[in-house]
XYZ file of C-alpha atoms in Angstrom:
409
model
C 262.025 130.364 166.010
C 262.334 133.957 167.264
C 259.027 135.251 168.832
C 258.376 138.732 167.143
C 255.942 139.632 170.065
C 258.733 139.009 172.613
C 261.048 142.129 173.035
C 263.842 139.859 174.369
C 263.536 137.501 171.208
C 263.315 134.402 173.385
C 262.561 131.110 171.585
C 259.270 129.535 172.784
C 258.746 125.784 172.094
C 254.975 126.393 171.909
C 255.656 128.613 168.782
C 257.251 125.887 166.840
C 255.221 124.764 163.778
C 255.519 121.166 162.646
C 255.811 120.964 158.854
C 254.506 117.534 157.797
C 256.537 115.550 155.283
C 254.962 114.799 151.959
C 253.299 111.275 151.837
C 253.235 108.941 148.866
C 249.790 110.115 147.868
C 251.221 113.821 147.747
C 254.175 112.745 145.605
C 251.982 110.825 143.237
C 249.663 113.941 142.890
C 252.774 116.061 142.168
C 254.014 113.638 139.440
C 250.390 113.626 137.988
C 250.103 117.476 137.886
C 253.508 117.507 136.325
C 252.532 114.967 133.625
C 249.324 116.933 132.926
C 251.327 120.176 132.504
C 253.648 118.328 130.048
C 250.801 116.972 128.114
C 248.820 120.388 127.834
C 252.053 122.113 127.027
C 252.589 119.718 124.036
C 248.965 120.200 122.846
C 249.376 123.877 123.153
C 252.466 123.840 121.048
C 250.978 121.615 118.521
C 247.791 123.854 118.210
C 249.840 126.860 118.061
C 251.860 125.525 115.139
C 248.953 124.253 112.989
C 246.976 127.544 113.592
C 249.705 129.372 111.678
C 248.752 127.504 108.570
C 246.225 129.678 106.698
C 242.913 127.994 105.790
C 241.945 127.508 102.331
C 239.100 129.410 100.728
C 236.658 127.265 98.754
C 238.039 128.674 95.314
C 241.661 127.813 96.497
C 240.596 124.304 97.518
C 238.887 123.597 94.211
C 241.813 124.870 92.237
C 244.266 122.591 94.247
C 241.997 119.655 93.708
C 241.722 120.525 90.046
C 245.475 120.709 89.609
C 245.875 117.369 91.653
C 243.562 115.656 89.316
C 245.599 116.992 86.380
C 248.862 115.740 87.942
C 247.442 112.331 88.551
C 246.182 112.231 84.744
C 249.589 113.333 83.618
C 251.319 110.625 85.802
C 249.257 107.966 84.109
C 249.852 109.301 80.732
C 253.602 109.277 81.369
C 253.926 105.727 82.679
C 251.599 104.409 80.031
C 253.090 105.905 76.963
C 255.954 103.520 76.988
C 253.978 100.519 78.051
C 254.508 97.329 76.140
C 251.827 94.663 76.599
C 254.256 91.883 75.874
C 256.305 92.836 78.967
C 253.225 92.492 81.390
C 253.387 89.334 83.648
C 250.464 86.888 82.851
C 249.662 86.971 86.545
C 249.376 90.645 86.572
C 247.197 90.596 83.451
C 244.774 88.012 85.052
C 244.639 90.038 88.203
C 243.634 93.206 86.265
C 241.097 91.291 84.340
C 239.493 90.001 87.600
C 239.258 93.628 88.872
C 237.704 94.899 85.725
C 235.111 91.929 85.632
C 234.335 92.660 89.266
C 233.514 96.215 88.618
C 231.533 95.439 85.525
C 229.611 92.736 87.537
C 228.703 95.240 90.270
C 227.437 97.855 87.814
C 225.113 95.293 86.273
C 224.226 93.137 89.103
C 220.783 93.539 90.980
C 222.763 93.393 94.176
C 223.312 96.799 95.632
C 226.884 97.673 96.508
C 227.906 100.716 98.557
C 229.488 103.603 96.682
C 232.446 103.265 99.272
C 233.206 99.742 98.043
C 232.923 100.874 94.441
C 235.327 103.660 95.092
C 237.724 101.462 96.589
C 237.563 99.037 93.643
C 238.047 101.864 91.070
C 241.057 103.125 93.184
C 242.496 99.477 93.273
C 242.227 99.376 89.436
C 243.795 102.615 89.001
C 246.693 101.806 91.325
C 247.229 98.401 90.112
C 247.352 99.696 86.429
C 249.975 102.318 87.524
C 251.997 99.923 89.358
C 252.128 97.588 86.400
C 252.975 100.533 84.048
C 255.779 101.691 86.352
C 257.064 98.140 86.370
C 257.156 97.889 82.693
C 258.750 101.261 82.391
C 261.550 100.084 84.635
C 262.047 96.951 82.640
C 262.251 98.827 79.375
C 264.793 101.198 80.429
C 266.935 98.381 81.898
C 266.512 96.525 78.484
C 266.769 99.654 76.156
C 269.858 100.417 73.982
C 272.191 103.256 75.052
C 270.850 105.392 72.285
C 267.357 105.165 73.847
C 268.562 105.872 77.367
C 268.326 109.567 76.941
C 264.717 109.463 76.036
C 264.034 107.421 79.041
C 265.945 109.552 81.391
C 263.870 112.595 80.013
C 260.664 110.796 80.865
C 261.784 109.760 84.181
C 262.877 113.391 85.138
C 259.393 114.454 83.841
C 257.840 111.818 85.943
C 259.896 112.890 89.094
C 258.585 116.494 88.751
C 254.903 115.199 88.493
C 255.285 113.192 91.574
C 256.941 115.876 93.595
C 254.181 118.428 92.556
C 251.493 115.671 93.422
C 253.004 115.392 96.842
C 253.229 119.148 97.286
C 249.496 119.610 96.696
C 248.516 116.748 98.873
C 250.686 118.025 101.645
C 249.263 121.452 101.344
C 245.617 120.062 101.375
C 246.512 118.095 104.585
C 248.207 121.000 106.446
C 245.518 123.277 105.563
C 242.876 120.928 107.162
C 244.726 119.969 110.556
C 242.670 122.221 112.490
C 239.689 120.190 111.304
C 241.102 117.204 112.822
C 241.920 118.878 115.971
C 238.217 120.064 116.376
C 236.858 116.566 115.705
C 239.375 115.141 118.245
C 237.888 117.345 120.901
C 234.558 115.669 120.300
C 236.091 112.134 121.070
C 238.117 113.268 124.277
C 235.914 112.305 127.195
C 236.536 111.019 130.694
C 238.485 107.586 130.791
C 239.072 107.852 127.087
C 241.942 105.282 126.418
C 243.643 107.570 123.754
C 245.158 110.889 124.470
C 244.195 114.008 122.601
C 247.408 113.825 120.423
C 246.913 110.203 119.719
C 243.559 110.884 118.439
C 244.903 113.794 116.220
C 247.484 111.469 114.917
C 244.864 108.791 113.960
C 242.554 111.590 112.567
C 245.539 112.880 110.456
C 245.771 109.369 108.877
C 242.244 109.623 107.959
C 242.575 113.262 106.535
C 245.450 111.923 104.144
C 243.055 109.163 103.016
C 240.295 111.554 102.217
C 242.782 113.752 100.264
C 243.682 110.589 98.287
C 240.088 109.570 97.642
C 238.321 112.935 97.101
C 236.542 113.453 93.873
C 235.858 117.049 93.101
C 233.164 116.135 90.404
C 230.975 114.917 93.066
C 230.089 118.386 94.066
C 230.373 118.688 97.809
C 233.031 120.421 99.960
C 236.162 118.624 101.035
C 235.614 119.420 104.576
C 232.368 117.510 104.607
C 233.863 114.418 102.972
C 237.032 114.551 104.991
C 235.005 114.696 108.419
C 233.782 111.119 107.839
C 237.081 109.694 107.149
C 238.775 111.481 110.044
C 235.878 110.398 112.491
C 236.094 106.879 111.226
C 239.641 106.651 111.668
C 239.290 107.933 115.252
C 236.801 105.544 116.068
C 238.632 102.741 114.621
C 241.610 103.541 116.867
C 239.328 103.824 119.846
C 237.877 100.373 119.139
C 241.211 98.600 118.425
C 243.487 100.251 120.888
C 240.993 101.145 123.546
C 240.422 97.511 124.588
C 242.658 95.234 126.675
C 241.831 92.383 124.203
C 241.554 93.549 120.520
C 238.382 92.418 118.945
C 238.059 91.984 114.981
C 236.429 94.991 113.611
C 233.293 93.152 112.175
C 232.492 92.050 115.963
C 232.843 95.687 116.958
C 230.608 96.762 114.139
C 228.016 94.194 114.889
C 227.946 95.072 118.463
C 227.493 98.649 117.711
C 224.563 97.846 115.389
C 223.127 95.667 118.029
C 223.309 98.544 120.695
C 221.622 100.983 118.434
C 218.948 98.405 117.427
C 218.446 97.499 120.959
C 217.661 101.187 121.890
C 215.210 101.729 118.978
C 213.458 98.446 119.793
C 213.143 99.296 123.345
C 211.425 102.534 122.468
C 209.129 100.849 120.062
C 208.059 97.844 122.233
C 208.220 99.452 125.474
C 210.490 96.723 126.858
C 213.935 95.108 126.166
C 213.960 93.172 122.956
C 214.387 89.479 122.994
C 217.472 87.862 121.246
C 215.483 86.752 118.198
C 214.034 90.207 117.719
C 217.397 91.856 117.868
C 218.868 89.477 115.658
C 216.147 90.011 112.934
C 216.552 93.790 113.360
C 220.109 93.836 112.334
C 219.640 90.869 109.819
C 222.101 88.440 111.652
C 221.700 84.798 112.980
C 220.631 84.403 116.619
C 223.465 82.167 117.486
C 226.028 84.345 115.859
C 224.651 87.331 117.526
C 224.745 85.629 120.982
C 228.494 84.783 120.404
C 229.368 88.365 119.479
C 227.677 89.791 122.558
C 229.364 87.089 124.816
C 232.826 88.098 123.547
C 232.155 91.665 123.649
C 231.493 91.654 127.560
C 233.545 93.927 129.687
C 236.678 92.659 131.190
C 237.136 92.235 134.825
C 240.409 92.212 136.567
C 241.395 89.122 138.829
C 242.764 91.754 141.283
C 239.346 93.550 141.778
C 238.212 93.412 145.230
C 234.769 91.411 145.903
C 232.036 93.967 146.345
C 230.263 93.813 149.692
C 233.205 92.148 151.308
C 235.157 93.767 154.207
C 238.127 91.549 153.637
C 240.866 91.984 151.184
C 239.602 89.031 149.142
C 239.808 89.535 145.261
C 238.012 87.849 142.254
C 240.979 85.667 141.827
C 240.317 83.942 145.245
C 237.009 82.861 143.878
C 238.541 80.996 140.926
C 239.098 77.412 141.144
C 242.636 76.109 140.757
C 242.516 72.916 138.828
C 246.290 72.357 139.577
C 245.842 72.683 143.314
C 245.167 69.671 145.667
C 242.023 69.960 147.757
C 242.416 69.449 151.358
C 240.361 66.235 151.132
C 242.818 64.872 148.634
C 245.679 66.128 150.652
C 244.504 64.172 153.861
C 243.690 61.077 151.781
C 247.057 61.082 150.200
C 248.811 61.553 153.587
C 246.792 58.679 154.995
C 247.730 56.230 151.954
C 251.390 57.479 152.363
C 251.204 56.228 156.106
C 249.760 53.064 155.310
C 252.423 52.320 152.590
C 255.215 53.307 155.170
C 253.646 50.766 157.649
C 253.616 48.065 154.926
C 256.985 48.648 153.676
C 258.310 48.520 157.206
C 257.519 44.853 157.239
C 260.294 44.364 154.780
C 264.066 44.581 155.086
C 265.540 48.053 154.411
C 267.235 46.970 151.294
C 263.824 45.366 149.927
C 261.906 48.432 150.973
C 264.529 50.694 149.116
C 264.237 48.466 145.953
C 260.429 48.703 145.861
C 260.428 52.461 146.453
C 262.835 52.906 143.568
C 261.439 50.361 141.185
C 257.750 51.663 141.326
C 258.379 55.451 142.134
C 256.723 55.428 145.478
C 256.393 58.711 146.994
C 258.130 60.689 144.155
C 256.577 59.258 141.162
C 260.107 58.510 139.513
C 260.464 54.915 138.803
C 263.824 53.385 137.955
C 264.953 50.405 135.887
C 266.811 47.374 137.324
C 270.222 48.712 135.964
C 269.663 52.271 137.510
C 268.793 50.684 140.889
C 271.714 48.288 140.785
C 274.020 51.251 140.036
C 272.642 53.171 143.159
C 273.027 50.156 145.412
C 276.355 48.780 144.094
C 274.887 45.432 143.159
C 274.292 43.760 139.970
C 270.994 44.031 137.932
C 270.340 40.248 138.517
C 270.502 40.714 142.328
C 268.060 43.746 142.158
C 265.515 41.514 140.269
C 266.006 38.876 142.848
C 265.446 41.332 145.823
C 262.367 42.707 144.005
C 260.972 39.204 143.691
C 261.417 38.347 147.328
C 259.893 41.786 148.463
C 256.805 41.200 146.230
C 256.365 37.632 147.503
C 256.489 38.948 151.119
C 253.885 41.713 150.351
C 251.564 39.210 148.687
C 251.609 37.110 152.061
C 248.072 36.838 153.598
C 249.460 38.532 156.862
C 249.687 41.764 155.140
C 246.312 41.565 153.640
C 244.710 44.167 156.052
C 247.343 46.852 154.839
C 245.922 46.376 151.218
C 242.466 46.673 152.418
C 243.105 49.912 154.019
C 244.782 51.270 150.926
C 241.913 50.306 148.722
C 239.335 51.816 151.038
């Protein structure tokens, strides 16, 4: 470069500055930063879009759910007004009867059933009745006379309007509460979280839609309070199912969570770590079952993980025994037996030795029939049998007894 301090502008080699080329770590860092910028840009765009949706006031929220309940009632009224009990499938009748009996039993039984399960049961009954009625309505339309088609078409048109209005209300309620999902997702984003913020938001939105479908205005509480549980539950379930390399059933994950909470409480109460039977009694589960759950819930360890405290490049995989591999002792013993067998076969003629090797699969574990050997040696099957017999008689001779002793030792 030209020296600015030199009036003659002479280039001095001492003034050259060496610019290092970027190494792999620098390139990887640049890629990570670029990916992070892209993710943050996507998150910002999503938050900006949902923030434009105005929040619902308590009065507006109440009015929407009241109208939603009216639309659902109207939907059932429309589909049931043409119901013909003779058209209902006997299997469907039996299924509906079982659901009603189960709900009646749960109401009268001394066994306590959670409101969540009862709510799911009622939803199942309502959905099943509606599905049956819709199927019946469709069958009646196909079997109706031409003169009755106009009446059916009017009903179907009204039904379509009700369905569209129901979907519009549900969509409005969901979109107005998307910021609630985003705020809850922030609580779940922590270091090494297996799911990204947008993935958590997507799972939370599914929980929000479930909350809109199941919310009952007559219960008296705010929808945001009710929806928070469903949103959080959907996010937790996603973290449990997708955040592990090996997916565990939900009941195992739930049992492990209960065991962890009970272990913390018992440790504070007893002043020591609880025993397995104490922990099992605390969560009302069999000791053997709890032991199995805790065993399958252990953290995974990669086979490529380096061994702690070792200066070498050894990994965990190097410590695991390979049952398919031959040990050095077996390799040496096998080589010694092979050499003895070679010496024993060297006492035969070349043709006899080859017949014995092929016939009994010596050294390659691939035995041959007499016909196959005859085809290889261009001789008859009978001649192969004779050569085999002659070779076996020689091998049984007492002069070769010391070879057999060495093989058996």
